[in-house]
mmCIF file of C-alpha atoms in Angstrom:
data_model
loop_
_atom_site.group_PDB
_atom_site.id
_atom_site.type_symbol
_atom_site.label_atom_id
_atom_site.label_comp_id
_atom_site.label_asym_id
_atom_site.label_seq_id
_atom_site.Cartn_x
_atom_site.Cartn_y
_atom_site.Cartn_z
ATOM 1 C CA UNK J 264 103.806 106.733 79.895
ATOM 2 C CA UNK J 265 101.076 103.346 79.806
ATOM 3 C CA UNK J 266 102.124 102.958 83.720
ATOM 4 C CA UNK J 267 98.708 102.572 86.014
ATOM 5 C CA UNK J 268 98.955 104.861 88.940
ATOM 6 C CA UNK J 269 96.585 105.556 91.765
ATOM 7 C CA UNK J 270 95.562 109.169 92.270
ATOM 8 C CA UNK J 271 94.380 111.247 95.259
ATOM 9 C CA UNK J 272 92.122 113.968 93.707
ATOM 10 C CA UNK J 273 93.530 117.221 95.334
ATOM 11 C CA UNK J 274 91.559 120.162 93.562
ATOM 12 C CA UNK J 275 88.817 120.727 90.906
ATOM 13 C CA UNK J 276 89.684 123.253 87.986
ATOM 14 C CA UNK J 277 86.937 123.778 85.641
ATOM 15 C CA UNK J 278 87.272 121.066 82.932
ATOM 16 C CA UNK J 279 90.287 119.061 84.928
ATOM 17 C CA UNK J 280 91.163 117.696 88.420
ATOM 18 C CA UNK J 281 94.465 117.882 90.259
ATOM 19 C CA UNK J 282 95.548 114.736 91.528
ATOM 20 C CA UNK J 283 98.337 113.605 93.292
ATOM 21 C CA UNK J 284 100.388 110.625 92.407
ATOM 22 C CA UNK J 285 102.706 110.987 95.878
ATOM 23 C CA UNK J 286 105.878 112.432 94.707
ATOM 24 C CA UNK J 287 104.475 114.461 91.404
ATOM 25 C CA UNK J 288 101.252 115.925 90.921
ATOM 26 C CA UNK J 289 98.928 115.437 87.869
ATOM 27 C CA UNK J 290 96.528 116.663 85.693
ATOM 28 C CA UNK J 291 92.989 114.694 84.847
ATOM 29 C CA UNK J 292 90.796 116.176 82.651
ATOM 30 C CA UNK J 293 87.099 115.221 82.651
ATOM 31 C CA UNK J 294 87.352 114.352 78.486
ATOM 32 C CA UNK J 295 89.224 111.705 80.139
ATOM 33 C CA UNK J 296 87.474 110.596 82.918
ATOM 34 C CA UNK J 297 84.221 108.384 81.845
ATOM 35 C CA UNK J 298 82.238 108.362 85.042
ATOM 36 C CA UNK J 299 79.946 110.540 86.658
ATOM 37 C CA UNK J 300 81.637 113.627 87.784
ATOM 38 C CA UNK J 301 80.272 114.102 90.790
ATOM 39 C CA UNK J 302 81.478 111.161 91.678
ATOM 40 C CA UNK J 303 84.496 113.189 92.045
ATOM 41 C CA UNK J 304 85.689 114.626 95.181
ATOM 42 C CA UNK J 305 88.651 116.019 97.261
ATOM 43 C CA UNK J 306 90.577 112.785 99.015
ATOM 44 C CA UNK J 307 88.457 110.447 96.452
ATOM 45 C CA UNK J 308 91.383 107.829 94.913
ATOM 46 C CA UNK J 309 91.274 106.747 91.140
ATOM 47 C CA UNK J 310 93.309 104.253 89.415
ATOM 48 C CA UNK J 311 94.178 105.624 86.160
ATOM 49 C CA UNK J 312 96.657 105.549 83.513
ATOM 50 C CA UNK J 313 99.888 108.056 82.527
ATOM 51 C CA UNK J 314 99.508 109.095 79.349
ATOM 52 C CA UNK J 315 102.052 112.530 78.980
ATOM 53 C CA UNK J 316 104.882 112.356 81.143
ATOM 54 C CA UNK J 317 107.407 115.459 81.079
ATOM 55 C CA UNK J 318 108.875 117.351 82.911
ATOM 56 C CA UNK J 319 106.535 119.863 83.032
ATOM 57 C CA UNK J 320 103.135 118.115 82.555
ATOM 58 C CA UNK J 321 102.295 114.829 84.098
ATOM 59 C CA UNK J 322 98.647 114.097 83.070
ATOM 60 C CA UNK J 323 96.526 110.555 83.508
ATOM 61 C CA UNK J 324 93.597 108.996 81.989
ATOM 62 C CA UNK J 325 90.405 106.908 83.226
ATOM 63 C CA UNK J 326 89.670 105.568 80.402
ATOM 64 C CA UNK J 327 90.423 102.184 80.279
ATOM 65 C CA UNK J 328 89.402 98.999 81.885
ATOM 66 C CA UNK J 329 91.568 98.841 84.907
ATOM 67 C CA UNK J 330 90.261 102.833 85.732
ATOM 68 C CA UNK J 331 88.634 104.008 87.756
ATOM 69 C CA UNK J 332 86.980 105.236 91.681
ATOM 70 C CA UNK J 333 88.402 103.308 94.512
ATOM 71 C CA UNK J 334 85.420 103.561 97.056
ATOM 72 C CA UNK J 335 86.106 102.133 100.358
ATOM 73 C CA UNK J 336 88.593 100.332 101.369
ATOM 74 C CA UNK J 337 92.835 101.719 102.670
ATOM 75 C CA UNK J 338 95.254 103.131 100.896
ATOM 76 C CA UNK J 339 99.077 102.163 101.743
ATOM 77 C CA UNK J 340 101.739 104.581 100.320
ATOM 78 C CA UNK J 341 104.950 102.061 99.513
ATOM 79 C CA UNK J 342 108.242 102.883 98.011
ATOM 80 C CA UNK J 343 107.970 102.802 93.827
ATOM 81 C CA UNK J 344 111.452 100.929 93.290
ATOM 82 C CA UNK J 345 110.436 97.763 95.787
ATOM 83 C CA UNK J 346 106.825 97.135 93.981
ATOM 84 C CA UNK J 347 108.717 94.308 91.752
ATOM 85 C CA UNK J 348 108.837 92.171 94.224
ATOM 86 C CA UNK J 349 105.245 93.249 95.692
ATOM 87 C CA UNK J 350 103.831 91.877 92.642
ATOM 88 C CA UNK J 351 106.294 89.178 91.956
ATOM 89 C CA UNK J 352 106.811 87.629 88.339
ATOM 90 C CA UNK J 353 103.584 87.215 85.759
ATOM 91 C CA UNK J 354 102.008 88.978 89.143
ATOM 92 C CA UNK J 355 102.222 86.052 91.250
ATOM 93 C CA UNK J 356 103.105 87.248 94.646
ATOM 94 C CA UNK J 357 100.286 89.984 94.026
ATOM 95 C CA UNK J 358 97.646 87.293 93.160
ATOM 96 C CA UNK J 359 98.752 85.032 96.375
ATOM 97 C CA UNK J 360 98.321 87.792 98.973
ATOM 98 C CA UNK J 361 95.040 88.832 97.329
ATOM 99 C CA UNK J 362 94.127 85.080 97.824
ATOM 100 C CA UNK J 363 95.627 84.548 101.272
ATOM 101 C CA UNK J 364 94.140 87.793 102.358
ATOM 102 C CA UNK J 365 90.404 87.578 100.484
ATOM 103 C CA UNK J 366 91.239 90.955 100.119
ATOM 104 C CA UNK J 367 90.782 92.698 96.647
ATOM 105 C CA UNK J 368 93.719 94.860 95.724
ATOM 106 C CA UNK J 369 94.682 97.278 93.065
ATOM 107 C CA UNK J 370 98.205 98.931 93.148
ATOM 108 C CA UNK J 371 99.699 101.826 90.847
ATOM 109 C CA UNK J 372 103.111 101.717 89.775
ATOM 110 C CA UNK J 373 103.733 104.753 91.825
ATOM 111 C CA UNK J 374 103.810 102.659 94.707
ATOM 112 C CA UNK J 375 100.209 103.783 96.388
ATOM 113 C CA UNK J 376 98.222 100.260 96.981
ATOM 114 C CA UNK J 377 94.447 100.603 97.792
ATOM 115 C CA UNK J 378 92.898 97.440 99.643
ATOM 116 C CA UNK J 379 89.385 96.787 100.606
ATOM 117 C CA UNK J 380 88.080 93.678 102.243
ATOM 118 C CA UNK J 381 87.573 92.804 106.156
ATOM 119 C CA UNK J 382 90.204 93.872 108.867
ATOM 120 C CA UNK J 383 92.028 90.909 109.346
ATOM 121 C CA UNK J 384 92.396 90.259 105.663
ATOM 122 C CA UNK J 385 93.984 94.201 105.370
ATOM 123 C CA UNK J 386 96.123 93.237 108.658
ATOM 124 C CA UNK J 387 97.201 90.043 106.635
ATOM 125 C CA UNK J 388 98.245 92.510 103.499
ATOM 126 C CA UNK J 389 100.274 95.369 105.654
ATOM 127 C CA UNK J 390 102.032 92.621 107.217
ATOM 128 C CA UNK J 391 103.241 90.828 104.137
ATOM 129 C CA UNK J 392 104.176 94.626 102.581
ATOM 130 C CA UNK J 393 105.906 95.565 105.338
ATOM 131 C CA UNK J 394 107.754 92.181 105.513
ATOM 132 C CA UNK J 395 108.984 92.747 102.081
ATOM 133 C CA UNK J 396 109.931 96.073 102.550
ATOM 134 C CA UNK J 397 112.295 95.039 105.709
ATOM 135 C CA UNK J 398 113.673 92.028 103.617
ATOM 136 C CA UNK J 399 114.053 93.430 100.700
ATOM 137 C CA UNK J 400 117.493 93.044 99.949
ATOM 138 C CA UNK J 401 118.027 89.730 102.134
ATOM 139 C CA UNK J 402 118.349 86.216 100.608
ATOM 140 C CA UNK J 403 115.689 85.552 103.556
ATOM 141 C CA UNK J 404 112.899 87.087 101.839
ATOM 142 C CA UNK J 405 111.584 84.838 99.729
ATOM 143 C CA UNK J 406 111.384 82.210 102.823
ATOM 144 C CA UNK J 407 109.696 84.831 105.026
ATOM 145 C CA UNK J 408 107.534 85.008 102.063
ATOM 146 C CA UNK J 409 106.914 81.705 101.586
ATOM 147 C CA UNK J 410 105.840 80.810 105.162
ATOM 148 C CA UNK J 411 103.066 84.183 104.929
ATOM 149 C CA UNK J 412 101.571 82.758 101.514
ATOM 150 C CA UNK J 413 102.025 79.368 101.180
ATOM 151 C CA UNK J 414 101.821 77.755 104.557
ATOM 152 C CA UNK J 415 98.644 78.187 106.893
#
């Protein structure tokens, strides 16, 4: 519960959405949600924000200041257990490729990242993820990373 999560909306229910959160699904219900609801669509992403969490009833909210629609832009599914090191510590790494990239970013903790800015700058992104995701474990990564952010 408090983690921010990105969410595919999958299916409207009368006073709640479906969304999906990649490997669970989840319930948002439009008390919830402070923006239009029309707005509100199959395939339409939303940052939002866990707020029950068992085993039988995952359910998010909107309503905060990080929340809400994610027009435009990609959306890059990523494994959950490597975005540590996506957004580095304080959020470092996460604020370098945003600047490196001029691309504006917002990630869940469920490992979906949505990006929106001009091709090259999402190139510049995918590259760096998938660079971290193939170094991962190696003592190299942090030089690989290094050269991508810091030198140009």
């Amino acid at each position: 519960e408090g983690d921010y999560v990105i969410a595919e909306v999958k299916a409207a229910q009368p006073t709640f959405w479906i969304v999906s959160l990649g490997a669970y699904a989840a319930k948002l219900s439009q008390l919830n949600f402070p923006f239009k609801k029309e707005a509100v669509k199959e395939g339409v992403f939303i940052r939002g924000k866990i707020i029950n969490a068992d085993l039988s009833n995952v359910e998010i909210t909107a309503k905060c200041n990080e929340c809400g629609i994610l027009s435009g832009g990609v959306t890059v599914w990523y494994d959950p257990s490597k975005m540590a090191k996506v957004i580095g510590t304080k959020g470092e790494t996460m604020e370098k490729i945003k600047e490196v990239s001029k691309c504006e970013i917002t990630y869940g903790y469920n490992g979906i990242i949505w990006i929106r800015g001009h091709t090259e700058g999402i190139a510049k992104v995918i590259k760096i993820l998938e660079l971290i995701e193939l170094y991962y474990y190696s003592p190299k990564l942090y030089e690989l990373l290094e050269k991508e952010l810091y030198v140009h």
